[in-house]
Short mmCIF file of C-alpha atoms in Angstrom, two decimals:
data_model
loop_
_atom_site.label_atom_id
_atom_site.label_comp_id
_atom_site.label_asym_id
_atom_site.label_seq_id
_atom_site.Cartn_x
_atom_site.Cartn_y
_atom_site.Cartn_z
CA MET A 1 -6.64 42.71 -11.58
CA VAL A 2 -3.97 41.64 -14.39
CA VAL A 3 -4.54 43.46 -17.64
CA GLU A 4 -2.80 43.02 -20.92
CA SER A 5 -1.04 46.40 -21.53
CA ASP A 6 -1.53 47.85 -25.61
CA PRO A 7 1.64 49.15 -26.89
CA THR A 8 -0.17 51.08 -29.52
CA ILE A 9 -1.91 53.16 -26.38
CA PRO A 10 0.67 55.95 -24.71
CA ILE A 11 -0.17 55.45 -20.89
CA LEU A 12 2.58 56.82 -18.43
CA GLN A 13 5.18 54.31 -17.30
CA PRO A 14 4.52 50.94 -14.69
CA GLY A 15 3.45 52.48 -11.34
CA ILE A 16 3.51 56.42 -12.10
CA THR A 17 0.15 57.67 -12.08
CA ASP A 18 0.66 61.07 -12.17
CA ILE A 19 2.80 63.83 -14.21
CA GLU A 20 4.61 64.84 -10.72
CA SER A 21 6.44 61.16 -10.66
CA ASP A 22 7.03 60.98 -13.56
CA LEU A 23 8.96 65.02 -13.63
CA GLN A 24 10.55 63.70 -10.05
CA ASN A 25 13.93 62.16 -12.40
CA GLN A 26 14.04 65.04 -15.33
CA LEU A 27 14.04 68.41 -13.44
CA MET A 28 16.36 69.79 -10.92
CA VAL A 29 14.82 72.59 -8.64
CA THR A 30 16.61 74.35 -5.69
CA GLN A 31 14.86 78.19 -4.28
CA VAL A 32 12.28 77.89 -6.74
CA GLU A 33 10.82 74.59 -4.94
CA LYS A 34 9.78 77.36 -1.90
CA LEU A 35 8.17 79.57 -3.93
CA PHE A 36 6.17 76.53 -5.55
CA SER A 37 4.64 75.71 -2.22
CA TRP A 38 4.69 79.38 -1.04
CA ALA A 39 2.43 80.34 -4.05
CA ARG A 40 0.59 77.09 -3.92
CA ARG A 41 -0.41 77.00 -0.40
CA SER A 42 -1.56 80.82 0.18
CA SER A 43 -3.87 80.35 -2.39
CA LEU A 44 -5.78 77.70 -2.60
CA TRP A 45 -9.23 76.76 -5.02
CA PRO A 46 -11.29 74.48 -3.20
CA ALA A 47 -13.93 72.67 -5.51
CA MET A 48 -17.89 73.46 -4.63
CA PHE A 49 -18.30 69.42 -2.83
CA GLY A 50 -20.51 69.32 -0.10
CA LEU A 51 -22.65 65.89 0.75
CA ALA A 52 -24.37 66.34 4.00
CA CYS A 53 -24.62 68.36 6.84
CA CYS A 54 -20.87 68.78 7.08
CA ALA A 55 -21.66 71.12 4.01
CA ILE A 56 -23.38 73.24 5.98
CA GLU A 57 -20.36 73.71 8.53
CA MET A 58 -17.67 74.30 5.42
CA ILE A 59 -20.42 77.01 3.88
CA ALA A 60 -20.01 78.52 7.32
CA THR A 61 -16.62 78.37 7.65
CA ALA A 62 -16.72 80.50 4.07
CA ASN A 63 -19.03 82.99 6.20
CA ALA A 64 -17.77 86.25 7.32
CA ARG A 65 -17.55 84.77 11.11
CA TYR A 66 -14.91 82.34 9.87
CA ASP A 67 -13.55 83.77 6.60
CA LEU A 68 -12.04 81.16 4.89
CA SER A 69 -10.54 83.56 2.54
CA ARG A 70 -7.97 85.18 5.45
CA PHE A 71 -6.29 81.97 4.66
CA GLY A 72 -6.14 82.33 0.56
CA ALA A 73 -8.70 79.37 -0.19
CA GLU A 74 -12.03 81.26 -0.23
CA ILE A 75 -14.03 80.62 -3.86
CA PHE A 76 -15.44 77.62 -3.81
CA ARG A 77 -15.40 76.71 -7.84
CA ALA A 78 -18.38 75.27 -9.43
CA SER A 79 -15.83 73.33 -11.99
CA PRO A 80 -13.09 70.87 -10.26
CA ARG A 81 -11.16 71.52 -13.45
CA GLN A 82 -10.53 75.07 -11.46
CA ALA A 83 -10.30 73.57 -8.52
CA ASP A 84 -6.67 72.45 -6.63
CA MET A 85 -8.01 71.21 -3.19
CA MET A 86 -11.46 69.29 -1.92
CA ILE A 87 -13.13 69.09 0.80
CA VAL A 88 -14.88 65.94 1.01
CA ALA A 89 -17.76 68.03 3.80
CA GLY A 90 -20.38 64.43 4.47
CA THR A 91 -21.48 61.37 4.20
CA VAL A 92 -19.89 59.46 0.99
CA THR A 93 -21.98 56.77 -0.08
CA TRP A 94 -21.38 53.98 -2.81
CA LYS A 95 -23.37 55.40 -5.74
CA MET A 96 -21.99 58.78 -4.97
CA ALA A 97 -18.54 56.86 -4.93
CA PRO A 98 -17.60 57.27 -9.10
CA ALA A 99 -18.65 60.44 -8.96
CA VAL A 100 -16.16 61.98 -6.16
CA ARG A 101 -13.49 59.72 -7.61
CA ARG A 102 -14.14 61.59 -10.85
CA ILE A 103 -14.42 64.62 -9.89
CA TYR A 104 -11.05 64.18 -7.92
CA LEU A 105 -9.21 63.56 -11.78
CA GLN A 106 -10.40 65.94 -13.25
CA MET A 107 -9.63 68.29 -10.68
CA ALA A 108 -6.03 70.61 -12.07
CA GLU A 109 -2.37 69.10 -10.43
CA PRO A 110 -1.44 69.34 -8.37
CA LYS A 111 -4.30 68.34 -5.86
CA TRP A 112 -5.12 67.88 -2.10
CA VAL A 113 -7.79 66.46 -0.48
CA ILE A 114 -9.45 67.32 2.84
CA SER A 115 -11.73 64.51 4.44
CA MET A 116 -14.43 66.46 7.19
CA GLY A 117 -16.00 64.58 9.30
CA SER A 118 -16.45 60.55 11.20
CA CYS A 119 -18.36 60.01 7.71
CA SER A 120 -15.91 60.56 5.39
CA ASN A 121 -12.83 59.53 8.03
CA ILE A 122 -14.49 56.17 8.44
CA GLY A 123 -18.00 55.70 7.43
CA GLY A 124 -19.14 57.34 10.29
CA PRO A 125 -22.24 55.71 11.93
CA PHE A 126 -22.89 54.53 9.29
CA ALA A 127 -19.80 52.54 8.65
CA HIS A 128 -21.62 49.29 9.35
CA GLY A 129 -24.48 50.03 6.82
CA TYR A 130 -24.51 48.27 3.70
CA SER A 131 -24.30 52.03 1.80
CA THR A 132 -22.23 54.02 3.04
CA LEU A 133 -18.07 54.28 1.62
CA PRO A 134 -15.96 53.01 4.44
CA GLY A 135 -13.68 56.26 4.60
CA VAL A 136 -13.25 58.26 1.65
CA ASN A 137 -9.48 56.81 1.83
CA ASN A 138 -11.19 54.13 -0.09
CA VAL A 139 -11.65 56.56 -3.48
CA ILE A 140 -8.87 59.30 -3.08
CA PRO A 141 -6.19 59.73 -0.97
CA VAL A 142 -6.52 62.19 1.42
CA ASP A 143 -4.19 64.53 2.99
CA VAL A 144 -5.95 65.75 5.94
CA TYR A 145 -8.77 64.51 8.25
CA VAL A 146 -11.00 66.54 10.12
CA PRO A 147 -12.93 64.64 13.40
CA GLY A 148 -16.64 65.64 14.32
CA CYS A 149 -19.74 65.19 13.45
CA PRO A 150 -19.98 68.08 12.15
CA PRO A 151 -16.83 69.87 12.84
CA ARG A 152 -16.78 73.15 13.69
CA PRO A 153 -16.06 75.36 11.73
CA GLU A 154 -11.99 76.06 14.01
CA SER A 155 -11.87 72.54 12.99
CA LEU A 156 -11.86 72.92 9.39
CA LEU A 157 -9.81 76.06 9.75
CA SER A 158 -7.22 74.04 11.24
CA GLY A 159 -7.66 71.09 9.46
CA LEU A 160 -6.76 74.36 6.49
CA MET A 161 -3.84 75.34 8.38
CA LEU A 162 -2.14 71.78 8.81
CA LEU A 163 -3.01 71.01 4.77
CA GLN A 164 -0.51 74.10 4.68
CA ASP A 165 2.26 73.38 6.78
CA VAL A 166 2.11 69.66 4.75
CA LEU A 167 2.30 71.89 1.71
CA GLU A 168 5.40 73.88 2.66
CA GLU A 169 7.20 70.43 3.45
CA GLU A 170 6.05 69.06 -0.27
CA ARG A 171 9.15 69.03 -2.99
CA ALA A 172 7.78 71.05 -5.93
CA THR A 173 7.77 67.91 -7.94
CA GLY A 174 8.04 65.18 -5.14
CA ARG A 175 5.97 62.52 -4.03
CA LYS A 176 2.87 63.53 -1.64
CA ARG A 177 3.17 62.26 1.59
CA ARG A 178 -0.35 60.23 1.72
CA PRO A 179 -0.93 57.01 0.41
CA GLU A 180 -3.06 56.10 -2.75
CA PRO A 181 -5.91 54.02 -2.86
CA THR A 182 -5.24 50.55 -4.27
CA GLY A 183 -8.47 50.30 -5.99
CA ASP A 184 -9.27 46.87 -4.52
CA PHE A 185 -12.86 46.55 -3.67
CA SER A 186 -13.34 42.74 -3.58
CA THR A 187 -13.99 42.50 0.13
CA MET A 188 -15.78 45.20 0.06
CA LEU A 189 -18.66 44.97 -3.37
CA PRO A 190 -19.74 41.61 -4.64
CA GLU A 191 -18.03 40.84 -8.66
CA GLY A 192 -20.31 41.84 -11.02
CA ASP A 193 -21.90 44.61 -9.28
CA PRO A 194 -22.23 47.96 -11.56
CA ILE A 195 -21.13 50.29 -9.09
CA ARG A 196 -17.59 48.39 -8.47
CA ARG A 197 -16.89 48.00 -12.02
CA GLU A 198 -17.40 51.91 -12.79
CA LEU A 199 -14.92 52.70 -9.73
CA GLU A 200 -12.05 49.92 -11.16
CA SER A 201 -12.50 51.42 -14.23
CA LEU A 202 -11.79 55.25 -12.48
CA PHE A 203 -8.76 53.18 -11.94
CA PRO A 204 -5.43 53.09 -13.04
CA PRO A 205 -5.06 51.26 -15.90
CA TYR A 206 -8.22 53.08 -16.90
CA LEU A 207 -9.86 50.74 -18.21
CA THR A 208 -13.49 50.81 -19.71
CA LYS A 209 -16.69 49.65 -17.75
CA ASP A 210 -16.48 46.03 -19.31
CA GLY A 211 -12.96 45.52 -19.15
CA ARG A 212 -11.01 47.42 -22.15
CA PRO A 213 -8.24 49.32 -22.31
CA ARG A 214 -9.19 53.28 -22.54
CA ASP A 215 -7.41 55.37 -25.44
CA ALA A 216 -6.71 59.54 -24.54
CA THR A 217 -10.71 60.05 -26.40
CA GLY A 218 -11.77 57.28 -24.28
CA ALA A 219 -13.43 55.42 -27.56
CA HIS A 220 -11.61 52.00 -28.32
CA PRO A 221 -11.22 50.17 -31.78
CA ASP A 222 -13.92 47.54 -30.87
CA ASP A 223 -16.13 50.46 -30.50
CA GLU A 224 -19.30 49.82 -33.18
CA ASN A 225 -18.83 53.82 -33.96
CA PHE A 226 -15.48 55.01 -33.67
CA PHE A 227 -14.57 54.80 -37.40
CA SER A 228 -17.22 56.53 -37.96
CA ALA A 229 -16.47 59.15 -34.84
CA HIS A 230 -12.24 59.24 -36.13
CA PRO A 231 -12.28 58.57 -40.08
CA GLU A 232 -8.81 59.63 -39.74
CA LEU A 233 -7.88 56.52 -38.15
CA ARG A 234 -9.46 54.53 -40.61
CA ARG A 235 -7.18 51.38 -41.79
CA GLY A 236 -5.45 52.37 -44.95
CA GLY A 237 -6.12 56.04 -44.37
CA VAL A 238 -8.55 56.23 -47.43
CA VAL A 239 -11.86 57.63 -45.93
CA MET B 1 -34.27 111.35 -7.89
CA ALA B 2 -35.13 108.01 -6.86
CA TYR B 3 -32.35 106.58 -7.81
CA GLY B 4 -29.97 109.01 -5.91
CA LEU B 5 -32.50 108.24 -2.74
CA ASN B 6 -31.41 104.47 -2.84
CA MET B 7 -28.37 105.34 -3.20
CA ALA B 8 -28.48 107.63 -0.01
CA LYS B 9 -30.07 104.75 2.08
CA GLY B 10 -27.00 102.79 0.59
CA MET B 11 -24.58 104.59 1.04
CA LEU B 12 -26.28 105.11 5.04
CA THR B 13 -26.46 101.35 5.34
CA VAL B 14 -22.32 100.97 4.62
CA LEU B 15 -21.58 104.16 7.22
CA LYS B 16 -23.65 102.05 9.80
CA HIS B 17 -21.54 99.49 9.42
CA VAL B 18 -18.36 101.24 8.88
CA THR B 19 -18.72 102.13 12.71
CA ARG B 20 -19.11 98.86 14.09
CA PRO B 21 -16.41 96.06 14.89
CA PRO B 22 -15.59 93.55 12.56
CA ILE B 23 -17.22 90.20 12.94
CA THR B 24 -14.56 87.86 11.57
CA VAL B 25 -12.90 85.70 14.32
CA GLN B 26 -9.67 85.68 14.18
CA PHE B 27 -9.31 81.81 15.18
CA PRO B 28 -5.81 80.71 15.30
CA GLU B 29 -5.42 83.77 18.00
CA GLU B 30 -8.79 84.49 19.27
CA THR B 31 -11.32 81.64 20.06
CA ARG B 32 -15.11 81.79 20.66
CA THR B 33 -16.48 81.12 23.93
CA LEU B 34 -18.04 77.70 23.97
CA SER B 35 -21.55 76.28 24.94
CA ASP B 36 -20.83 73.91 28.03
CA ARG B 37 -23.07 71.21 25.41
CA ALA B 38 -20.59 72.13 22.50
CA ARG B 39 -19.90 68.86 19.86
CA THR B 40 -16.30 68.52 20.96
CA ASN B 41 -13.87 66.02 21.73
CA LEU B 42 -14.53 63.44 24.66
CA VAL B 43 -12.31 63.91 27.85
CA TRP B 44 -12.13 60.45 29.64
CA PHE B 45 -10.42 60.73 33.10
CA VAL B 46 -9.28 57.40 34.55
CA GLU B 47 -9.34 59.03 38.45
CA ARG B 48 -13.05 58.95 38.39
CA CYS B 49 -13.66 55.91 36.36
CA THR B 50 -15.38 52.60 37.70
CA GLY B 51 -14.99 50.97 34.37
CA CYS B 52 -18.72 49.53 34.70
CA SER B 53 -18.80 50.30 30.40
CA THR B 54 -21.93 52.12 30.90
CA CYS B 55 -20.94 54.80 28.21
CA ALA B 56 -19.52 51.73 26.09
CA GLN B 57 -23.78 49.95 25.98
CA ALA B 58 -24.38 53.86 25.59
CA CYS B 59 -22.55 54.46 22.40
CA PRO B 60 -25.00 54.06 18.77
CA ASP B 61 -21.73 53.78 17.01
CA GLY B 62 -20.18 51.01 19.13
CA CYS B 63 -16.52 53.58 19.51
CA ILE B 64 -15.77 53.23 23.03
CA LEU B 65 -14.11 49.97 23.93
CA VAL B 66 -13.90 49.23 27.79
CA GLU B 67 -12.05 46.03 29.08
CA THR B 68 -11.55 45.46 32.74
CA GLU B 69 -10.28 43.33 35.44
CA PRO B 70 -11.49 42.48 38.87
CA ARG B 71 -8.65 43.80 41.49
CA GLU B 72 -8.58 42.21 44.84
CA ASP B 73 -10.67 45.10 46.73
CA GLY B 74 -13.80 43.57 44.01
CA SER B 75 -13.30 47.21 42.88
CA LEU B 76 -12.84 47.22 38.10
CA LEU B 77 -9.15 47.33 37.22
CA VAL B 78 -9.72 49.18 33.88
CA ASN B 79 -7.22 47.30 31.25
CA ARG B 80 -7.85 49.00 27.80
CA TYR B 81 -10.59 52.17 27.29
CA GLU B 82 -10.16 52.81 23.85
CA ILE B 83 -12.49 55.60 21.89
CA ASP B 84 -11.91 55.85 18.45
CA PHE B 85 -12.54 59.69 17.19
CA ARG B 86 -12.58 58.66 13.36
CA LEU B 87 -16.28 56.80 14.20
CA CYS B 88 -17.34 58.97 17.06
CA MET B 89 -20.73 61.13 16.48
CA TYR B 90 -19.85 63.29 19.64
CA CYS B 91 -23.56 62.90 20.41
CA GLY B 92 -22.77 62.61 23.83
CA LEU B 93 -24.77 60.03 25.20
CA CYS B 94 -22.17 58.42 27.18
CA VAL B 95 -22.01 61.59 28.76
CA GLU B 96 -24.68 61.62 29.81
CA ALA B 97 -25.07 57.79 30.78
CA CYS B 98 -21.60 58.08 33.39
CA PRO B 99 -23.16 57.41 36.47
CA TYR B 100 -19.24 59.32 37.89
CA GLU B 101 -19.14 61.60 34.90
CA ALA B 102 -15.89 60.02 34.05
CA ILE B 103 -16.33 61.17 30.51
CA GLN B 104 -17.01 64.80 29.50
CA VAL B 105 -17.49 67.01 26.60
CA GLY B 106 -14.98 70.18 26.60
CA GLY B 107 -11.60 68.76 25.05
CA SER B 108 -10.10 69.95 22.33
CA TYR B 109 -11.74 70.71 18.71
CA THR B 110 -8.33 70.93 16.54
CA ASN B 111 -7.69 67.25 16.33
CA VAL B 112 -7.45 66.70 13.19
CA GLN B 113 -4.49 64.83 11.53
CA THR B 114 -2.16 63.61 8.10
CA ASP B 115 -2.80 60.19 9.73
CA PRO B 116 -6.19 58.93 10.65
CA THR B 117 -4.84 55.89 13.17
CA MET B 118 -4.18 58.78 15.37
CA LEU B 119 -7.58 59.57 15.52
CA TYR B 120 -7.85 56.19 17.69
CA ALA B 121 -7.21 56.83 20.82
CA ASN B 122 -5.98 53.97 23.60
CA LYS B 123 -6.12 54.84 26.77
CA ASP B 124 -2.05 56.25 27.46
CA ARG B 125 -3.28 58.93 24.81
CA LEU B 126 -7.05 59.70 26.85
CA ILE B 127 -4.49 60.29 30.18
CA GLY B 128 -2.25 62.62 27.84
CA GLN B 129 -5.31 64.50 26.25
CA ALA B 130 -7.10 64.41 30.33
CA ASN B 131 -3.90 65.23 31.86
CA GLU B 132 -3.62 68.39 29.32
CA PHE B 133 -6.94 69.15 29.65
CA LEU B 134 -6.39 69.56 33.24
CA GLU B 135 -3.53 71.34 33.58
CA SER B 136 -4.64 74.09 31.03
CA HIS B 137 -7.21 74.71 32.71
CA ASP B 138 -6.15 75.63 36.07
CA TRP B 139 -7.06 71.85 37.63
CA VAL B 140 -11.21 72.38 36.99
CA TYR B 141 -13.32 69.51 35.17
CA PRO B 142 -15.30 70.66 32.19
CA ASN B 143 -18.74 69.79 34.67
CA GLY B 144 -17.04 72.86 37.11
CA GLN B 145 -15.80 70.94 39.99
CA GLN B 146 -11.99 70.88 41.26
CA ALA B 147 -10.28 68.48 40.12
CA VAL B 148 -7.19 66.89 42.90
CA ARG B 149 -4.04 66.80 41.46
CA GLN B 150 -2.57 64.02 43.48
CA GLU B 151 -5.25 62.11 42.91
CA VAL B 152 -5.19 62.63 39.45
CA HIS B 153 -1.16 61.36 39.47
CA ALA B 154 -2.04 58.32 41.39
CA ALA B 155 -5.14 57.03 39.39
CA ALA B 156 -3.08 57.11 36.53
CA GLU B 157 0.06 55.39 38.62
CA ARG B 158 -2.04 53.35 39.56
CA GLN B 159 -3.49 51.88 35.85
CA HIS B 160 -0.07 50.72 35.13
CA HIS B 161 -0.25 47.97 38.03
#
């Protein structure tokens, strides 16, 4: 997918997709890193995001018997803006995949993802089906994979502890170890598929669904109602 | 008056629970007793396996791969035995199908990874997991039978020749 970028539209440098990597060459941190990683791993805010039967085990983990709050991650936020950890619990269908990606993009940086259960790891029993995403790591970067169908609450707690270990090693402004998804769905979905177009619009450089670059508001000067929505941007400056 | 009565009832419930032991399992330090058929990781014991591939045929996901080759005495040498734990749905149908109980449930359930390919267990990794299980469980199989240490080691050695 080759796209000519518009120089008037402010985007991050090529190859840099988030603010952390932009900061990497501009900040020098020493002992602050340890403080940051301690603070981050001790108060994770999970997004309330259950898709299938794994969500039942996730709820069981949050309840009194296993008590997720012992690890500082008890409050499941209903808004992704208030969350920094996502537990993808259950089968991700192709129809759900753009929503998963969008919720991930809406979460506050820095953010982490736990893939819980066989379905989100690789597709599980539905891996060869037509309707299921073969692994949630095709859509969002995943830090920790928890096997199980569904995993026991102990398994999810182990995953959370592993994530905290990963966080401890992470530099405050450094890149994460996890691989980013490529955003290439050409081998999985046919050309012109609406879900494929929507998914590709959610990957950098964040084109609109019909392949044009997006500005900060999501609107584009070619749109019909753009200038009535932004009269101050009208050429000539007089409204 | 009714308000005070309900407050008293509530306080009675609170006081009742104060004396009870806490329900929370402090997981990494203490674990719950699992039932025999809990859906935990599969453990494959090479010394019990004849290479008949019944487990692979019984698997609805097709996550078990068995590749064998006949030995001179007619038995089968298991060249490859691989379980994809990313795909496995822990239904236990392979366990029910195996005529020699070479594959059993009861393994680890805390096998979390940052690299998903580590969840793909080849033969060496499965033998390692089985040895780890037997050593930590006093050389008793998950089905309660006693394992013979020499046989286990001899079978593991035999796989390499």
